[in-house]
Amino acid sequence: MNYRIWYSTESFADFIIANTELRNKTFVKKKMYESDANNARNFHTMPDHIKKILYLDAPDLIVEIDHEPIFSVEVSTEAGTGHNVFQRFARLAASVENNVPSFYIYPEAVIITRQNTAPRWDRINPLIFKALDDVMSIYKIPSLFYYFPTDYRTHAVGSTSPNLIQKGLKYDPNRNYSGSPLGTDPEMTSMFSAMDEIINVVERHGVIKGRDKLLGRRPIIDRRTFMSQEFINKGGTMTTSPLSAIERVPTQYLLNYLSQFENAQYQIGELLRSRTETVIYKIDAKFRGDPYPGALAAIDYLVCREGKSFEERRYNLIMVWGNLTVDTTNQTLIITSQKSTINDFVSSVQASENKNILSKDYNQIANREIPRYYMQVRYGSTYSKVKHIRVFSYFADAILFPDGSLWRDA
């Protein structure tokens, strides 16, 4: 069997290879290009089955056997409070939605030093464990979490951490694996065992049949149990961020608000009307990307989703950019903002369309651009839009601004 390891950072790929059974396999390493939006020269060279995993956002690593992806890996060293731990969630979702197991490496806590205050640990939001478990429940594919090694459990007082200059994080000392987590840490050795389990199962049973067996394998069962315990032990609730930023309303309130766009020639379609309740994600901030795309994806799985597509939701999932008032008297919504406008969204889309070359005449297309042109013929602007526009338009049934709205009819 031939393996390919697609990477964003080669040193991290080498770290995973050296610590798993991949080191004993026949493999090649290949650079991964994230999207047509940020790498127009090379993205079209990515195989189609890899593009499908990248359609929302790119993980740090993808491992495949004979052109079948078997797992992806995402690693971060950020503080995981509030929305932050969900910043990469859309990447995990994109992998699992394509039946590819995902691994998420994230610190349990990170030391933050602010002016005039002693260094202290910023701890992870435990709601991430519930979100990943809900993803697994829907797709029956592993989406596992492992702590990036830190001094948190041995040095509760941040200022005493021997790795204070590294925010309490423990990196592997091998310079060939620069920036990678400490490979001998129990969290990492547990992760390597789970990766090896996946490799062994798919080699024995094939990728397609092997995937169906993974959630029943002991290392994966044990990790899923650990994640559930961490949610409880860390006081996880369904009222913390980003769920603290949602509001539930009867869908009729949404339909009444959107009725301003209806006339004799057009009525709002059936999708929004098919659900009696609507979940609104409220963002009273300047329109931008992170951390909101990942948080929106997490809200979908934590609250709305019941099946494998956005059509299989119990509740509509709506974004509101601005200050939201629910007008119970008139059964509608009132949105005000000095921070965001529909033109912010449209401008981002227009800027992305500047990367689209479909309007060129054939004699204007350089030879090296022809495969990219042909990719865009097939996929349009799917990969040329910036990440947050791709994610927002994929997960949100509607996006409301004070001066304009976007929605799905079906």
Short mmCIF file of C-alpha atoms in Angstrom, two decimals:
data_model
loop_
_atom_site.label_atom_id
_atom_site.label_comp_id
_atom_site.label_asym_id
_atom_site.label_seq_id
_atom_site.Cartn_x
_atom_site.Cartn_y
_atom_site.Cartn_z
CA MET A 1 0.00 0.00 0.00
CA ASN A 2 1.22 3.46 -0.90
CA TYR A 3 0.74 6.35 1.49
CA ARG A 4 0.71 10.06 0.78
CA ILE A 5 1.06 12.59 3.57
CA TRP A 6 -0.28 16.01 2.65
CA TYR A 7 1.10 18.74 4.87
CA SER A 8 0.98 22.46 5.53
CA THR A 9 4.18 22.33 7.62
CA GLU A 10 6.69 19.64 6.72
CA SER A 11 8.27 19.45 10.19
CA PHE A 12 4.88 18.52 11.66
CA ALA A 13 4.42 15.85 8.99
CA ASP A 14 7.83 14.42 9.92
CA PHE A 15 6.77 14.43 13.59
CA ILE A 16 3.64 12.35 12.87
CA ILE A 17 5.50 9.98 10.54
CA ALA A 18 8.33 9.32 13.01
CA ASN A 19 5.98 8.54 15.89
CA THR A 20 3.49 6.26 14.12
CA GLU A 21 3.53 3.18 11.92
CA LEU A 22 3.85 5.51 8.95
CA ARG A 23 7.62 5.41 9.44
CA ASN A 24 7.56 1.75 8.33
CA LYS A 25 5.37 2.33 5.28
CA THR A 26 6.07 3.32 1.71
CA PHE A 27 5.10 6.97 1.54
CA VAL A 28 5.64 10.29 -0.15
CA LYS A 29 5.14 13.73 1.33
CA LYS A 30 3.24 16.36 -0.63
CA LYS A 31 2.72 20.04 0.05
CA MET A 32 -0.94 20.93 0.65
CA TYR A 33 -2.31 24.13 -0.87
CA GLU A 34 -5.27 25.41 1.10
CA SER A 35 -7.52 27.14 -1.43
CA ASP A 36 -7.74 28.92 -4.74
CA ALA A 37 -8.26 32.11 -2.72
CA ASN A 38 -4.82 32.08 -1.10
CA ASN A 39 -2.81 30.00 -3.58
CA ALA A 40 -4.13 30.57 -7.08
CA ARG A 41 -0.95 29.28 -8.71
CA ASN A 42 -1.03 25.80 -7.13
CA PHE A 43 -4.40 24.89 -5.62
CA HIS A 44 -5.81 23.43 -8.85
CA THR A 45 -3.05 20.78 -8.73
CA MET A 46 -4.59 19.21 -5.61
CA PRO A 47 -6.39 15.89 -6.27
CA ASP A 48 -10.18 16.12 -6.28
CA HIS A 49 -10.62 13.84 -3.26
CA ILE A 50 -8.35 16.15 -1.24
CA LYS A 51 -10.15 19.28 -2.47
CA LYS A 52 -13.36 17.89 -0.99
CA ILE A 53 -11.80 17.98 2.49
CA LEU A 54 -10.51 21.52 1.89
CA TYR A 55 -13.84 22.98 0.77
CA LEU A 56 -14.41 24.77 4.09
CA ASP A 57 -10.88 25.10 5.45
CA ALA A 58 -7.61 23.18 5.37
CA PRO A 59 -6.32 20.95 8.21
CA ASP A 60 -2.60 20.81 8.97
CA LEU A 61 -2.18 17.23 7.73
CA ILE A 62 -4.03 14.61 5.68
CA VAL A 63 -2.89 11.00 5.42
CA GLU A 64 -4.16 8.80 2.60
CA ILE A 65 -3.72 5.23 1.36
CA ASP A 66 -3.94 4.63 -2.38
CA HIS A 67 -5.86 7.89 -2.92
CA GLU A 68 -8.28 7.28 -0.02
CA PRO A 69 -7.85 9.70 2.95
CA ILE A 70 -7.74 7.85 6.28
CA PHE A 71 -7.30 10.70 8.78
CA SER A 72 -6.59 14.42 9.13
CA VAL A 73 -4.83 16.35 11.90
CA GLU A 74 -5.31 19.90 13.15
CA VAL A 75 -2.96 21.45 15.73
CA SER A 76 -3.13 24.76 17.55
CA THR A 77 -1.26 26.46 20.40
CA GLU A 78 -3.81 29.21 21.11
CA ALA A 79 -5.61 29.82 24.38
CA GLY A 80 -8.92 27.97 24.19
CA THR A 81 -11.24 30.26 26.13
CA GLY A 82 -14.63 31.34 24.81
CA HIS A 83 -15.03 31.09 21.04
CA ASN A 84 -11.32 30.50 20.43
CA VAL A 85 -11.19 26.72 20.71
CA PHE A 86 -13.86 26.51 18.01
CA GLN A 87 -11.87 28.62 15.55
CA ARG A 88 -10.69 25.48 13.70
CA PHE A 89 -13.95 23.57 14.06
CA ALA A 90 -15.01 23.93 10.42
CA ARG A 91 -11.81 22.11 9.39
CA LEU A 92 -12.71 19.18 11.62
CA ALA A 93 -16.27 19.15 10.32
CA ALA A 94 -15.14 19.19 6.68
CA SER A 95 -12.98 16.14 7.29
CA VAL A 96 -15.63 14.11 9.10
CA GLU A 97 -18.35 15.14 6.64
CA ASN A 98 -16.21 13.39 4.03
CA ASN A 99 -15.98 10.27 6.24
CA VAL A 100 -12.37 11.00 7.19
CA PRO A 101 -11.46 10.70 10.90
CA SER A 102 -9.99 13.86 12.43
CA PHE A 103 -7.56 14.56 15.27
CA TYR A 104 -7.53 17.90 17.10
CA ILE A 105 -4.48 18.86 19.19
CA TYR A 106 -5.10 21.83 21.46
CA PRO A 107 -3.69 23.01 24.82
CA GLU A 108 -5.64 22.36 28.01
CA ALA A 109 -4.52 25.81 29.09
CA VAL A 110 -2.07 28.49 27.95
CA ILE A 111 -0.26 31.06 30.09
CA ILE A 112 -1.37 34.59 29.32
CA THR A 113 0.64 37.55 30.58
CA ARG A 114 -1.13 40.88 30.58
CA GLN A 115 0.10 44.28 31.64
CA ASN A 116 0.19 44.77 35.42
CA THR A 117 -1.03 41.22 36.12
CA ALA A 118 0.82 38.04 37.03
CA PRO A 119 1.01 35.27 34.41
CA ARG A 120 -2.04 33.02 34.62
CA TRP A 121 -3.50 30.04 32.83
CA ASP A 122 -6.31 30.62 30.33
CA ARG A 123 -8.20 27.33 30.35
CA ILE A 124 -9.97 25.55 27.53
CA ASN A 125 -13.72 25.87 26.98
CA PRO A 126 -14.92 22.29 27.66
CA LEU A 127 -17.87 22.65 25.29
CA ILE A 128 -15.50 21.54 22.50
CA PHE A 129 -15.73 17.98 23.84
CA LYS A 130 -19.52 17.94 23.52
CA ALA A 131 -19.36 19.43 20.02
CA LEU A 132 -16.94 16.75 18.79
CA ASP A 133 -19.02 14.01 20.38
CA ASP A 134 -22.12 15.28 18.60
CA VAL A 135 -20.21 15.20 15.29
CA MET A 136 -19.28 11.57 15.98
CA SER A 137 -22.87 10.71 16.86
CA ILE A 138 -24.10 12.04 13.51
CA TYR A 139 -21.38 10.75 11.17
CA LYS A 140 -20.20 7.62 13.03
CA ILE A 141 -16.62 8.68 12.27
CA PRO A 142 -13.97 9.45 14.95
CA SER A 143 -13.26 13.12 15.69
CA LEU A 144 -10.85 12.92 18.59
CA PHE A 145 -9.30 15.56 20.85
CA TYR A 146 -5.83 15.44 22.43
CA TYR A 147 -4.17 18.00 24.66
CA PHE A 148 -1.11 19.79 23.35
CA PRO A 149 1.40 19.10 26.18
CA THR A 150 1.68 21.86 28.80
CA ASP A 151 2.82 22.41 32.40
CA TYR A 152 -0.77 23.12 33.46
CA ARG A 153 -1.33 20.00 35.57
CA THR A 154 2.06 20.13 37.30
CA HIS A 155 2.39 23.90 37.76
CA ALA A 156 -1.03 25.34 38.58
CA VAL A 157 0.52 28.75 39.25
CA GLY A 158 1.43 30.08 35.84
CA SER A 159 4.51 32.01 36.97
CA THR A 160 6.15 28.76 38.18
CA SER A 161 5.99 27.05 34.78
CA PRO A 162 9.45 26.00 33.55
CA ASN A 163 8.22 26.81 30.06
CA LEU A 164 6.84 30.25 30.93
CA ILE A 165 8.53 31.87 27.95
CA GLN A 166 6.63 29.39 25.73
CA LYS A 167 3.31 30.16 27.45
CA GLY A 168 3.55 26.89 29.37
CA LEU A 169 3.62 24.77 26.20
CA LYS A 170 5.94 21.77 25.89
CA TYR A 171 7.52 21.40 22.46
CA ASP A 172 9.46 18.47 21.07
CA PRO A 173 13.23 19.10 21.48
CA ASN A 174 14.06 17.54 18.10
CA ARG A 175 14.76 20.45 15.77
CA ASN A 176 13.55 18.36 12.84
CA TYR A 177 10.08 18.62 14.36
CA SER A 178 10.22 22.34 15.06
CA GLY A 179 7.00 23.67 16.56
CA SER A 180 5.56 20.20 17.19
CA PRO A 181 4.25 19.08 20.60
CA LEU A 182 6.42 16.98 22.92
CA GLY A 183 6.18 13.52 21.37
CA THR A 184 6.85 11.59 24.61
CA ASP A 185 3.95 13.19 26.47
CA PRO A 186 1.21 10.68 27.37
CA GLU A 187 -1.37 12.67 25.39
CA MET A 188 0.71 12.38 22.25
CA THR A 189 1.58 8.70 22.70
CA SER A 190 -2.14 8.01 23.17
CA MET A 191 -2.85 9.87 19.94
CA PHE A 192 -0.16 7.95 18.07
CA SER A 193 -1.76 4.69 19.26
CA ALA A 194 -5.14 5.80 17.88
CA MET A 195 -3.55 6.73 14.56
CA ASP A 196 -1.84 3.34 14.40
CA GLU A 197 -5.17 1.69 15.14
CA ILE A 198 -6.72 3.44 12.15
CA ILE A 199 -3.80 2.45 9.92
CA ASN A 200 -4.04 -1.20 11.01
CA VAL A 201 -7.83 -1.37 10.62
CA VAL A 202 -7.92 0.13 7.12
CA GLU A 203 -5.02 -2.02 5.96
CA ARG A 204 -6.79 -5.13 7.22
CA HIS A 205 -10.35 -4.32 6.12
CA GLY A 206 -9.94 -1.67 3.44
CA VAL A 207 -10.68 2.02 3.84
CA ILE A 208 -14.43 1.93 3.25
CA LYS A 209 -15.25 -1.09 5.45
CA GLY A 210 -12.56 -0.12 7.94
CA ARG A 211 -14.14 3.28 8.64
CA ASP A 212 -17.32 1.59 9.83
CA LYS A 213 -15.36 -0.37 12.44
CA LEU A 214 -13.36 2.49 13.96
CA LEU A 215 -15.77 3.71 16.65
CA GLY A 216 -15.83 0.17 18.02
CA ARG A 217 -12.06 -0.07 18.47
CA ARG A 218 -10.82 0.11 22.03
CA PRO A 219 -8.35 3.04 21.75
CA ILE A 220 -11.07 5.15 20.14
CA ILE A 221 -13.78 4.08 22.59
CA ASP A 222 -11.47 4.95 25.48
CA ARG A 223 -10.65 8.37 24.05
CA ARG A 224 -14.27 9.19 23.44
CA THR A 225 -14.99 8.26 27.06
CA PHE A 226 -12.13 10.50 28.21
CA MET A 227 -13.54 13.41 26.21
CA SER A 228 -16.99 12.97 27.76
CA GLN A 229 -15.44 12.88 31.23
CA GLU A 230 -13.44 16.03 30.54
CA PHE A 231 -16.63 17.87 29.56
CA ILE A 232 -18.14 16.93 32.93
CA ASN A 233 -14.99 17.34 35.05
CA LYS A 234 -14.35 20.83 33.70
CA GLY A 235 -17.89 21.96 34.42
CA GLY A 236 -19.05 21.99 30.81
CA THR A 237 -22.55 23.33 30.21
CA MET A 238 -24.74 24.11 27.22
CA THR A 239 -24.79 27.81 28.17
CA THR A 240 -21.15 28.74 27.59
CA SER A 241 -19.69 30.45 24.52
CA PRO A 242 -20.63 30.27 21.69
CA LEU A 243 -24.04 29.04 22.88
CA SER A 244 -24.25 32.07 25.18
CA ALA A 245 -24.55 34.12 21.98
CA ILE A 246 -27.61 32.35 20.57
CA GLU A 247 -31.29 33.13 20.88
CA ARG A 248 -34.24 30.91 19.98
CA VAL A 249 -37.31 32.42 18.35
CA PRO A 250 -40.39 31.06 16.60
CA THR A 251 -39.65 30.84 12.90
CA GLN A 252 -42.66 33.03 12.22
CA TYR A 253 -40.68 35.96 13.68
CA LEU A 254 -37.97 35.35 11.08
CA LEU A 255 -40.51 35.01 8.27
CA ASN A 256 -42.21 38.23 9.34
CA TYR A 257 -38.85 40.00 9.27
CA LEU A 258 -38.01 38.64 5.81
CA SER A 259 -41.48 39.52 4.48
CA GLN A 260 -40.05 42.95 3.60
CA PHE A 261 -38.37 41.18 0.66
CA GLU A 262 -41.55 39.50 -0.58
CA ASN A 263 -43.87 40.79 -3.28
CA ALA A 264 -46.40 39.54 -5.81
CA GLN A 265 -43.65 37.83 -7.80
CA TYR A 266 -41.66 36.28 -4.93
CA GLN A 267 -42.36 34.47 -1.64
CA ILE A 268 -39.81 33.00 0.83
CA GLY A 269 -39.19 29.34 -0.04
CA GLU A 270 -40.01 26.16 1.80
CA LEU A 271 -36.77 25.47 3.70
CA LEU A 272 -37.09 28.14 6.38
CA ARG A 273 -40.83 27.55 6.66
CA SER A 274 -40.34 23.83 7.27
CA ARG A 275 -38.94 24.35 10.79
CA THR A 276 -41.05 25.82 13.56
CA GLU A 277 -38.13 27.20 15.59
CA THR A 278 -35.07 29.21 14.63
CA VAL A 279 -31.69 29.51 16.37
CA ILE A 280 -30.02 32.90 15.94
CA TYR A 281 -26.27 33.38 16.41
CA LYS A 282 -25.87 37.03 17.46
CA ILE A 283 -22.65 38.86 16.58
CA ASP A 284 -22.61 42.54 17.45
CA ALA A 285 -19.18 43.19 15.96
CA LYS A 286 -17.44 44.36 12.83
CA PHE A 287 -17.94 41.83 10.03
CA ARG A 288 -14.95 39.51 9.82
CA GLY A 289 -13.84 35.88 9.92
CA ASP A 290 -12.26 34.13 12.91
CA PRO A 291 -13.43 33.00 15.35
CA TYR A 292 -16.98 33.19 14.02
CA PRO A 293 -16.90 30.63 11.15
CA GLY A 294 -15.81 27.77 13.42
CA ALA A 295 -18.23 28.85 16.15
CA LEU A 296 -21.12 28.85 13.66
CA ALA A 297 -20.22 25.30 12.58
CA ALA A 298 -20.09 24.20 16.23
CA ILE A 299 -23.50 25.72 16.98
CA ASP A 300 -24.95 23.71 14.10
CA TYR A 301 -23.75 20.42 15.57
CA LEU A 302 -24.44 21.35 19.20
CA VAL A 303 -27.99 22.59 18.70
CA CYS A 304 -29.46 22.25 15.21
CA ARG A 305 -28.14 19.30 13.23
CA GLU A 306 -29.84 15.89 13.19
CA GLY A 307 -28.37 14.45 10.00
CA LYS A 308 -25.53 14.67 7.54
CA SER A 309 -26.67 17.73 5.56
CA PHE A 310 -27.91 21.21 6.43
CA GLU A 311 -31.37 20.11 5.28
CA GLU A 312 -31.47 17.69 8.21
CA ARG A 313 -31.79 20.29 10.95
CA ARG A 314 -34.43 20.50 13.64
CA TYR A 315 -34.03 24.28 13.78
CA ASN A 316 -33.07 26.97 11.27
CA LEU A 317 -29.58 28.36 11.89
CA ILE A 318 -29.34 32.11 11.34
CA MET A 319 -26.56 34.66 11.79
CA VAL A 320 -27.37 38.22 12.83
CA TRP A 321 -24.65 40.85 12.46
CA GLY A 322 -25.74 43.60 14.82
CA ASN A 323 -27.72 44.23 17.96
CA LEU A 324 -30.83 42.03 17.96
CA THR A 325 -34.13 42.88 19.62
CA VAL A 326 -36.93 40.32 19.54
CA ASP A 327 -40.18 42.25 19.12
CA THR A 328 -42.76 39.98 20.73
CA THR A 329 -45.57 42.49 20.17
CA ASN A 330 -45.22 42.47 16.39
CA GLN A 331 -43.64 38.99 16.27
CA THR A 332 -40.61 40.12 14.33
CA LEU A 333 -36.93 41.03 14.68
CA ILE A 334 -35.26 44.42 14.98
CA ILE A 335 -31.59 44.67 14.02
CA THR A 336 -29.41 47.75 14.51
CA SER A 337 -25.67 48.23 14.09
CA GLN A 338 -23.00 50.86 13.54
CA LYS A 339 -20.42 48.10 13.03
CA SER A 340 -21.58 45.86 10.17
CA THR A 341 -23.48 46.22 6.92
CA ILE A 342 -24.56 43.88 4.14
CA ASN A 343 -22.02 45.68 1.97
CA ASP A 344 -19.21 44.22 4.10
CA PHE A 345 -20.34 40.74 3.07
CA VAL A 346 -20.86 41.70 -0.57
CA SER A 347 -17.47 43.41 -0.75
CA SER A 348 -15.79 40.25 0.54
CA VAL A 349 -17.55 38.21 -2.13
CA GLN A 350 -16.62 40.69 -4.84
CA ALA A 351 -12.99 40.68 -3.73
CA SER A 352 -12.99 36.88 -3.97
CA GLU A 353 -14.52 37.01 -7.45
CA ASN A 354 -11.50 38.98 -8.59
CA LYS A 355 -9.64 35.65 -8.40
CA ASN A 356 -12.12 34.07 -10.80
CA ILE A 357 -10.78 33.79 -14.37
CA LEU A 358 -13.92 32.44 -16.07
CA SER A 359 -14.62 35.75 -17.77
CA LYS A 360 -11.34 35.61 -19.72
CA ASP A 361 -11.22 34.81 -23.41
CA TYR A 362 -9.25 31.67 -24.22
CA ASN A 363 -6.37 33.60 -25.75
CA GLN A 364 -6.04 35.58 -22.50
CA ILE A 365 -5.42 32.43 -20.42
CA ALA A 366 -1.78 31.54 -19.88
CA ASN A 367 -0.92 27.87 -20.42
CA ARG A 368 -0.23 27.37 -16.72
CA GLU A 369 -3.71 28.81 -15.95
CA ILE A 370 -5.65 26.44 -18.22
CA PRO A 371 -6.06 23.66 -15.58
CA ARG A 372 -7.15 26.30 -13.05
CA TYR A 373 -9.66 27.70 -15.55
CA TYR A 374 -11.03 24.20 -16.12
CA MET A 375 -11.32 23.63 -12.35
CA GLN A 376 -13.32 26.85 -12.05
CA VAL A 377 -15.55 25.75 -14.93
CA ARG A 378 -16.46 22.71 -12.84
CA TYR A 379 -16.58 24.24 -9.35
CA GLY A 380 -17.20 27.92 -10.05
CA SER A 381 -16.01 30.10 -7.18
CA THR A 382 -16.28 27.34 -4.55
CA TYR A 383 -12.59 27.46 -3.74
CA SER A 384 -11.81 31.04 -4.72
CA LYS A 385 -14.01 32.64 -2.04
CA VAL A 386 -12.24 33.51 1.23
CA LYS A 387 -12.68 31.04 4.06
CA HIS A 388 -15.21 32.91 6.20
CA ILE A 389 -17.51 33.54 3.22
CA ARG A 390 -17.35 29.83 2.32
CA VAL A 391 -18.15 28.74 5.86
CA PHE A 392 -20.89 31.30 6.55
CA SER A 393 -22.70 30.49 3.30
CA TYR A 394 -22.36 26.74 3.90
CA PHE A 395 -23.70 26.62 7.47
CA ALA A 396 -26.09 29.57 7.81
CA ASP A 397 -29.64 29.22 6.48
CA ALA A 398 -29.79 33.00 6.48
CA ILE A 399 -27.51 35.94 7.32
CA LEU A 400 -29.19 39.13 8.49
CA PHE A 401 -27.70 42.63 8.57
CA PRO A 402 -29.49 45.86 9.51
CA ASP A 403 -29.58 46.92 5.86
CA GLY A 404 -29.92 43.64 3.98
CA SER A 405 -30.29 39.88 4.26
CA LEU A 406 -29.34 36.64 2.52
CA TRP A 407 -31.23 33.36 2.85
CA ARG A 408 -31.82 29.92 1.37
CA ASP A 409 -35.08 28.97 -0.28
CA ALA A 410 -34.31 25.25 -0.38
#
